[in-house]
Amino acid sequence: MNQSEESGYRPLFQQWDNRSWVRSKPRRTGAFASELHYFSPDLCPLFAHPEVRAAPEQVREEILVHSLYVYLEFTVQLELGPVNETCLMLHRPDFCPWLSAEMKEDLLRIYTDEAAHAEMSHTLLATVRDHTGVEPIPHRPFFLQELSRLYATELPVYRPLVKLFFSIVSETLITGSLTKLPKDPSVQRVVRELAADHAMDEGLHHAYFRRLFKSLWPKMPAPLRTKIGVVLPEIILAFLRPDEAAMTHMLAGHPDVFEDPARVVTETVELPRVRQGVVDNATPTLRMLAQEGAFSDPAISAAFDKHGLRRSA
Ligand SMILES: [Fe+2]
Ligand SMILES: [Fe+2]
């Protein structure tokens, strides 16, 4: 790494012992209030559909409990899966050997953060399950299925790169769940605190992966940038698209209210508000790509247009 890439990096994790959730803050526990939601209706795509909003209150509240489970399980699988696998990969001396010793060391701190996020998310899920008696729906998160599909379409030599870029995308997107959940006063306090603590750590990870991308992208040969760049919209959508299988399961649990869950879910994901939410959440990563000139490659630009991700964001 040259001087300009190195400069200004060190302060990033200098306060980690005092700032990191697992190193400096208590575990968030506490009583649940009967009048509060377990997840924010504003962050649950299903609540954009009029038939869901018109459902009996008990059904709506159960959908919100399942939405919390899906969010927490997503976090567990994401952090223990591709993100920490990427941290291990990058920590190897032979992978991105140009990364400074300091940046290699800090991967261990990110790894620790993510493992803690997984553990704390899982513990909250178990606590809510015990308190509400609502059993989680077993399912494989959509992003994992998509990631498997994307690996399968690439030669083995490119698969680590797909994983690396999936992690860059997921770590540079600050989703609504992290930023809006802590601010919704209608949601259980412990859920909001968990999201707020997580968001604080992710702010640091965002800065790290942004810097990593800024160093990595210009080092990649142009054909390799094109190769990975045209897959990036699918990587972004794998992370951001609402999990249709999970949503269908949630509604199918109430056959007396939702006769055709698949129809409601299909209509939900097509709603302009839901589609716009996906694009809005992609904005930080789109801006990062634009700043590094990724869209000056016509093939990359066309791929983003094809998937409805506006590159001017
Ligand atoms: Fe995390
Ligand atoms: Fe992270």
GROMACS .gro file of C-alpha atoms and ligand atoms in nm:
model
  315
    1MET     CA    1   0.000   0.000   0.000
    2ASN     CA    2   0.144   0.338  -0.090
    3GLN     CA    3   0.164   0.643   0.132
    4SER     CA    4  -0.159   0.806   0.016
    5GLU     CA    5  -0.363   0.488   0.074
    6GLU     CA    6  -0.205   0.445   0.416
    7SER     CA    7  -0.247   0.800   0.538
    8GLY     CA    8  -0.533   0.861   0.775
    9TYR     CA    9  -0.614   0.493   0.819
   10ARG     CA   10  -0.480   0.425   1.169
   11PRO     CA   11  -0.734   0.625   1.373
   12LEU     CA   12  -1.019   0.414   1.236
   13PHE     CA   13  -0.994   0.128   1.490
   14GLN     CA   14  -0.786   0.309   1.753
   15GLN     CA   15  -1.086   0.353   1.981
   16TRP     CA   16  -1.214   0.001   1.915
   17ASP     CA   17  -1.168  -0.113   2.279
   18ASN     CA   18  -1.385   0.179   2.394
   19ARG     CA   19  -1.635   0.185   2.110
   20SER     CA   20  -1.700  -0.171   1.999
   21TRP     CA   21  -2.022  -0.323   2.125
   22VAL     CA   22  -1.869  -0.650   2.244
   23ARG     CA   23  -1.569  -0.476   2.407
   24SER     CA   24  -1.742  -0.187   2.582
   25LYS     CA   25  -2.119  -0.216   2.607
   26PRO     CA   26  -2.353  -0.433   2.810
   27ARG     CA   27  -2.568  -0.707   2.668
   28ARG     CA   28  -2.910  -0.558   2.596
   29THR     CA   29  -3.182  -0.730   2.792
   30GLY     CA   30  -3.503  -0.614   2.946
   31ALA     CA   31  -3.870  -0.665   2.973
   32PHE     CA   32  -4.097  -0.657   2.671
   33ALA     CA   33  -4.390  -0.415   2.674
   34SER     CA   34  -4.722  -0.557   2.561
   35GLU     CA   35  -4.816  -0.242   2.368
   36LEU     CA   36  -4.497  -0.231   2.160
   37HIS     CA   37  -4.417  -0.402   1.829
   38TYR     CA   38  -4.133  -0.651   1.788
   39PHE     CA   39  -4.033  -0.494   1.457
   40SER     CA   40  -4.108  -0.171   1.279
   41PRO     CA   41  -4.412  -0.189   1.045
   42ASP     CA   42  -4.240   0.077   0.831
   43LEU     CA   43  -3.950  -0.162   0.767
   44CYS     CA   44  -4.166  -0.465   0.692
   45PRO     CA   45  -4.239  -0.474   0.315
   46LEU     CA   46  -4.557  -0.676   0.372
   47PHE     CA   47  -4.710  -0.381   0.554
   48ALA     CA   48  -4.706  -0.188   0.228
   49HIS     CA   49  -4.982  -0.424   0.107
   50PRO     CA   50  -5.339  -0.318   0.194
   51GLU     CA   51  -5.452  -0.676   0.269
   52VAL     CA   52  -5.181  -0.709   0.534
   53ARG     CA   53  -5.261  -0.371   0.685
   54ALA     CA   54  -5.627  -0.479   0.702
   55ALA     CA   55  -5.550  -0.808   0.880
   56PRO     CA   56  -5.654  -0.855   1.245
   57GLU     CA   57  -5.417  -0.697   1.496
   58GLN     CA   58  -5.295  -1.030   1.636
   59VAL     CA   59  -5.204  -1.149   1.287
   60ARG     CA   60  -5.017  -0.826   1.214
   61GLU     CA   61  -4.824  -0.850   1.539
   62GLU     CA   62  -4.726  -1.209   1.464
   63ILE     CA   63  -4.602  -1.103   1.119
   64LEU     CA   64  -4.386  -0.843   1.293
   65VAL     CA   65  -4.243  -1.106   1.529
   66HIS     CA   66  -4.154  -1.319   1.224
   67SER     CA   67  -4.005  -1.013   1.054
   68LEU     CA   68  -3.778  -0.967   1.357
   69TYR     CA   69  -3.678  -1.335   1.339
   70VAL     CA   70  -3.598  -1.305   0.967
   71TYR     CA   71  -3.392  -0.992   1.031
   72LEU     CA   72  -3.200  -1.155   1.319
   73GLU     CA   73  -3.143  -1.483   1.135
   74PHE     CA   74  -3.028  -1.287   0.830
   75THR     CA   75  -2.772  -1.116   1.055
   76VAL     CA   76  -2.650  -1.445   1.205
   77GLN     CA   77  -2.606  -1.610   0.864
   78LEU     CA   78  -2.452  -1.302   0.703
   79GLU     CA   79  -2.198  -1.234   0.976
   80LEU     CA   80  -2.091  -1.595   1.035
   81GLY     CA   81  -2.108  -1.672   0.663
   82PRO     CA   82  -1.976  -1.452   0.383
   83VAL     CA   83  -1.863  -1.154   0.591
   84ASN     CA   84  -1.645  -1.344   0.837
   85GLU     CA   85  -1.532  -1.584   0.565
   86THR     CA   86  -1.414  -1.274   0.379
   87CYS     CA   87  -1.236  -1.144   0.689
   88LEU     CA   88  -1.048  -1.475   0.717
   89MET     CA   89  -0.969  -1.472   0.345
   90LEU     CA   90  -0.837  -1.115   0.354
   91HIS     CA   91  -0.638  -1.188   0.667
   92ARG     CA   92  -0.433  -1.449   0.479
   93PRO     CA   93  -0.095  -1.305   0.376
   94ASP     CA   94  -0.139  -1.425   0.016
   95PHE     CA   95  -0.484  -1.269  -0.041
   96CYS     CA   96  -0.466  -0.898  -0.126
   97PRO     CA   97  -0.100  -0.898  -0.007
   98TRP     CA   98  -0.084  -0.523  -0.067
   99LEU     CA   99  -0.313  -0.459   0.232
  100SER     CA  100  -0.115  -0.291   0.509
  101ALA     CA  101  -0.032  -0.481   0.828
  102GLU     CA  102  -0.268  -0.248   1.015
  103MET     CA  103  -0.558  -0.325   0.784
  104LYS     CA  104  -0.485  -0.698   0.811
  105GLU     CA  105  -0.484  -0.673   1.192
  106ASP     CA  106  -0.812  -0.484   1.200
  107LEU     CA  107  -0.982  -0.769   1.014
  108LEU     CA  108  -0.955  -0.963   1.340
  109ARG     CA  109  -1.146  -0.682   1.513
  110ILE     CA  110  -1.418  -0.685   1.248
  111TYR     CA  111  -1.433  -1.065   1.273
  112THR     CA  112  -1.480  -1.035   1.649
  113ASP     CA  113  -1.752  -0.771   1.607
  114GLU     CA  114  -1.941  -0.984   1.356
  115ALA     CA  115  -1.923  -1.299   1.567
  116ALA     CA  116  -2.064  -1.097   1.857
  117HIS     CA  117  -2.342  -0.953   1.639
  118ALA     CA  118  -2.436  -1.308   1.541
  119GLU     CA  119  -2.437  -1.429   1.901
  120MET     CA  120  -2.637  -1.132   2.030
  121SER     CA  121  -2.887  -1.152   1.745
  122HIS     CA  122  -2.936  -1.522   1.806
  123THR     CA  123  -2.980  -1.467   2.180
  124LEU     CA  124  -3.245  -1.200   2.120
  125LEU     CA  125  -3.428  -1.432   1.880
  126ALA     CA  126  -3.434  -1.708   2.142
  127THR     CA  127  -3.551  -1.461   2.410
  128VAL     CA  128  -3.839  -1.334   2.193
  129ARG     CA  129  -3.935  -1.690   2.099
  130ASP     CA  130  -3.950  -1.789   2.466
  131HIS     CA  131  -4.149  -1.478   2.557
  132THR     CA  132  -4.402  -1.481   2.272
  133GLY     CA  133  -4.429  -1.853   2.204
  134VAL     CA  134  -4.411  -1.776   1.831
  135GLU     CA  135  -4.192  -2.040   1.666
  136PRO     CA  136  -3.955  -1.918   1.393
  137ILE     CA  137  -4.017  -2.045   1.040
  138PRO     CA  138  -3.721  -2.257   0.931
  139HIS     CA  139  -3.591  -2.116   0.605
  140ARG     CA  140  -3.272  -2.046   0.416
  141PRO     CA  141  -3.222  -1.670   0.372
  142PHE     CA  142  -3.264  -1.551   0.013
  143PHE     CA  143  -2.915  -1.399  -0.001
  144LEU     CA  144  -2.753  -1.737   0.070
  145GLN     CA  145  -2.948  -1.902  -0.210
  146GLU     CA  146  -2.850  -1.623  -0.447
  147LEU     CA  147  -2.488  -1.641  -0.341
  148SER     CA  148  -2.486  -2.017  -0.410
  149ARG     CA  149  -2.635  -1.950  -0.753
  150LEU     CA  150  -2.376  -1.683  -0.830
  151TYR     CA  151  -2.089  -1.910  -0.719
  152ALA     CA  152  -2.225  -2.188  -0.939
  153THR     CA  153  -2.222  -1.965  -1.247
  154GLU     CA  154  -1.855  -1.870  -1.197
  155LEU     CA  155  -1.538  -2.072  -1.244
  156PRO     CA  156  -1.390  -2.170  -0.904
  157VAL     CA  157  -1.106  -1.919  -0.945
  158TYR     CA  158  -1.354  -1.629  -0.941
  159ARG     CA  159  -1.567  -1.745  -0.648
  160PRO     CA  160  -1.352  -1.584  -0.374
  161LEU     CA  161  -1.389  -1.257  -0.563
  162VAL     CA  162  -1.770  -1.292  -0.570
  163LYS     CA  163  -1.761  -1.351  -0.194
  164LEU     CA  164  -1.529  -1.054  -0.140
  165PHE     CA  165  -1.757  -0.822  -0.337
  166PHE     CA  166  -2.066  -0.954  -0.166
  167SER     CA  167  -1.902  -0.855   0.164
  168ILE     CA  168  -1.794  -0.516   0.027
  169VAL     CA  169  -2.154  -0.455  -0.083
  170SER     CA  170  -2.313  -0.575   0.241
  171GLU     CA  171  -2.066  -0.382   0.458
  172THR     CA  172  -2.097  -0.058   0.264
  173LEU     CA  173  -2.478  -0.058   0.262
  174ILE     CA  174  -2.632   0.085   0.573
  175THR     CA  175  -2.981  -0.055   0.552
  176GLY     CA  176  -3.299   0.093   0.692
  177SER     CA  177  -3.310  -0.178   0.956
  178LEU     CA  178  -2.994  -0.045   1.112
  179THR     CA  179  -3.066   0.325   1.084
  180LYS     CA  180  -3.445   0.345   1.126
  181LEU     CA  181  -3.517   0.063   1.370
  182PRO     CA  182  -3.345   0.239   1.667
  183LYS     CA  183  -3.556   0.549   1.603
  184ASP     CA  184  -3.900   0.385   1.591
  185PRO     CA  185  -4.063   0.447   1.932
  186SER     CA  186  -4.334   0.190   1.857
  187VAL     CA  187  -4.075  -0.094   1.875
  188GLN     CA  188  -3.959  -0.287   2.184
  189ARG     CA  189  -3.668  -0.107   2.354
  190VAL     CA  190  -3.435  -0.408   2.353
  191VAL     CA  191  -3.480  -0.450   1.976
  192ARG     CA  192  -3.405  -0.083   1.915
  193GLU     CA  193  -3.097  -0.094   2.140
  194LEU     CA  194  -2.965  -0.402   1.963
  195ALA     CA  195  -3.002  -0.230   1.626
  196ALA     CA  196  -2.841   0.091   1.755
  197ASP     CA  197  -2.540  -0.093   1.900
  198HIS     CA  198  -2.501  -0.289   1.578
  199ALA     CA  199  -2.526   0.026   1.366
  200MET     CA  200  -2.243   0.190   1.565
  201ASP     CA  201  -2.006  -0.099   1.487
  202GLU     CA  202  -2.117  -0.113   1.125
  203GLY     CA  203  -2.028   0.255   1.079
  204LEU     CA  204  -1.665   0.158   1.139
  205HIS     CA  205  -1.688  -0.149   0.915
  206HIS     CA  206  -1.840   0.068   0.643
  207ALA     CA  207  -1.538   0.300   0.656
  208TYR     CA  208  -1.301   0.002   0.644
  209PHE     CA  209  -1.462  -0.170   0.346
  210ARG     CA  210  -1.503   0.158   0.163
  211ARG     CA  211  -1.130   0.214   0.196
  212LEU     CA  212  -1.061  -0.144   0.092
  213PHE     CA  213  -1.273  -0.100  -0.221
  214LYS     CA  214  -1.103   0.230  -0.305
  215SER     CA  215  -0.764   0.056  -0.297
  216LEU     CA  216  -0.875  -0.266  -0.461
  217TRP     CA  217  -1.077  -0.141  -0.760
  218PRO     CA  218  -0.796   0.048  -0.941
  219LYS     CA  219  -0.560  -0.245  -0.883
  220MET     CA  220  -0.786  -0.487  -1.068
  221PRO     CA  221  -0.715  -0.531  -1.441
  222ALA     CA  222  -0.990  -0.371  -1.653
  223PRO     CA  223  -1.127  -0.706  -1.784
  224LEU     CA  224  -1.158  -0.833  -1.426
  225ARG     CA  225  -1.337  -0.513  -1.322
  226THR     CA  226  -1.584  -0.566  -1.606
  227LYS     CA  227  -1.630  -0.931  -1.514
  228ILE     CA  228  -1.714  -0.860  -1.152
  229GLY     CA  229  -1.884  -0.528  -1.227
  230VAL     CA  230  -2.157  -0.684  -1.438
  231VAL     CA  231  -2.239  -0.924  -1.152
  232LEU     CA  232  -2.252  -0.644  -0.893
  233PRO     CA  233  -2.620  -0.557  -0.949
  234GLU     CA  234  -2.714  -0.920  -0.875
  235ILE     CA  235  -2.491  -0.915  -0.567
  236ILE     CA  236  -2.661  -0.595  -0.446
  237LEU     CA  237  -3.009  -0.736  -0.509
  238ALA     CA  238  -2.918  -1.064  -0.337
  239PHE     CA  239  -2.856  -0.858  -0.027
  240LEU     CA  240  -3.142  -0.610  -0.054
  241ARG     CA  241  -3.439  -0.784  -0.214
  242PRO     CA  242  -3.720  -0.875   0.023
  243ASP     CA  243  -3.713  -1.246   0.108
  244GLU     CA  244  -4.021  -1.367  -0.079
  245ALA     CA  245  -4.003  -1.725   0.050
  246ALA     CA  246  -3.991  -1.603   0.410
  247MET     CA  247  -4.278  -1.360   0.354
  248THR     CA  248  -4.491  -1.630   0.191
  249HIS     CA  249  -4.433  -1.859   0.492
  250MET     CA  250  -4.537  -1.579   0.728
  251LEU     CA  251  -4.871  -1.530   0.552
  252ALA     CA  252  -4.928  -1.901   0.502
  253GLY     CA  253  -4.942  -1.935   0.880
  254HIS     CA  254  -5.280  -1.757   0.864
  255PRO     CA  255  -5.476  -1.940   0.591
  256ASP     CA  256  -5.806  -1.804   0.720
  257VAL     CA  257  -5.683  -1.447   0.652
  258PHE     CA  258  -5.460  -1.499   0.348
  259GLU     CA  259  -5.607  -1.748   0.102
  260ASP     CA  260  -5.333  -1.692  -0.154
  261PRO     CA  261  -5.010  -1.586   0.024
  262ALA     CA  262  -4.797  -1.609  -0.294
  263ARG     CA  263  -5.018  -1.355  -0.471
  264VAL     CA  264  -4.996  -1.106  -0.185
  265VAL     CA  265  -4.616  -1.143  -0.174
  266THR     CA  266  -4.580  -1.104  -0.553
  267GLU     CA  267  -4.796  -0.792  -0.542
  268THR     CA  268  -4.598  -0.659  -0.244
  269VAL     CA  269  -4.256  -0.679  -0.410
  270GLU     CA  270  -4.396  -0.507  -0.721
  271LEU     CA  271  -4.530  -0.209  -0.525
  272PRO     CA  272  -4.347   0.113  -0.625
  273ARG     CA  273  -4.276   0.193  -0.259
  274VAL     CA  274  -4.111  -0.146  -0.202
  275ARG     CA  275  -3.910  -0.131  -0.528
  276GLN     CA  276  -3.797   0.223  -0.448
  277GLY     CA  277  -3.692   0.110  -0.100
  278VAL     CA  278  -3.448  -0.139  -0.257
  279VAL     CA  279  -3.296   0.131  -0.480
  280ASP     CA  280  -3.276   0.376  -0.189
  281ASN     CA  281  -3.094   0.123   0.025
  282ALA     CA  282  -2.846   0.062  -0.259
  283THR     CA  283  -2.753   0.432  -0.276
  284PRO     CA  284  -2.434   0.429  -0.062
  285THR     CA  285  -2.282   0.147  -0.268
  286LEU     CA  286  -2.393   0.301  -0.600
  287ARG     CA  287  -2.233   0.629  -0.494
  288MET     CA  288  -1.911   0.450  -0.399
  289LEU     CA  289  -1.899   0.275  -0.737
  290ALA     CA  290  -1.968   0.601  -0.919
  291GLN     CA  291  -1.690   0.777  -0.729
  292GLU     CA  292  -1.441   0.514  -0.842
  293GLY     CA  293  -1.556   0.550  -1.201
  294ALA     CA  294  -1.710   0.202  -1.225
  295PHE     CA  295  -1.994   0.326  -1.447
  296SER     CA  296  -1.759   0.461  -1.712
  297ASP     CA  297  -1.743   0.095  -1.822
  298PRO     CA  298  -2.042   0.061  -2.060
  299ALA     CA  299  -2.090  -0.309  -1.978
  300ILE     CA  300  -2.113  -0.237  -1.603
  301SER     CA  301  -2.338   0.059  -1.664
  302ALA     CA  302  -2.574  -0.147  -1.882
  303ALA     CA  303  -2.590  -0.425  -1.621
  304PHE     CA  304  -2.704  -0.179  -1.354
  305ASP     CA  305  -2.964  -0.031  -1.589
  306LYS     CA  306  -3.091  -0.378  -1.673
  307HIS     CA  307  -3.151  -0.453  -1.306
  308GLY     CA  308  -3.324  -0.123  -1.237
  309LEU     CA  309  -3.048   0.017  -1.018
  310ARG     CA  310  -3.000   0.376  -1.116
  311ARG     CA  311  -2.632   0.450  -1.147
  312SER     CA  312  -2.681   0.825  -1.113
  313ALA     CA  313  -2.771   0.780  -0.747
  314FE      FE  314  -2.239  -0.679   1.191
  315FE      FE  315  -1.997  -0.546   0.961
   0.00000   0.00000   0.00000
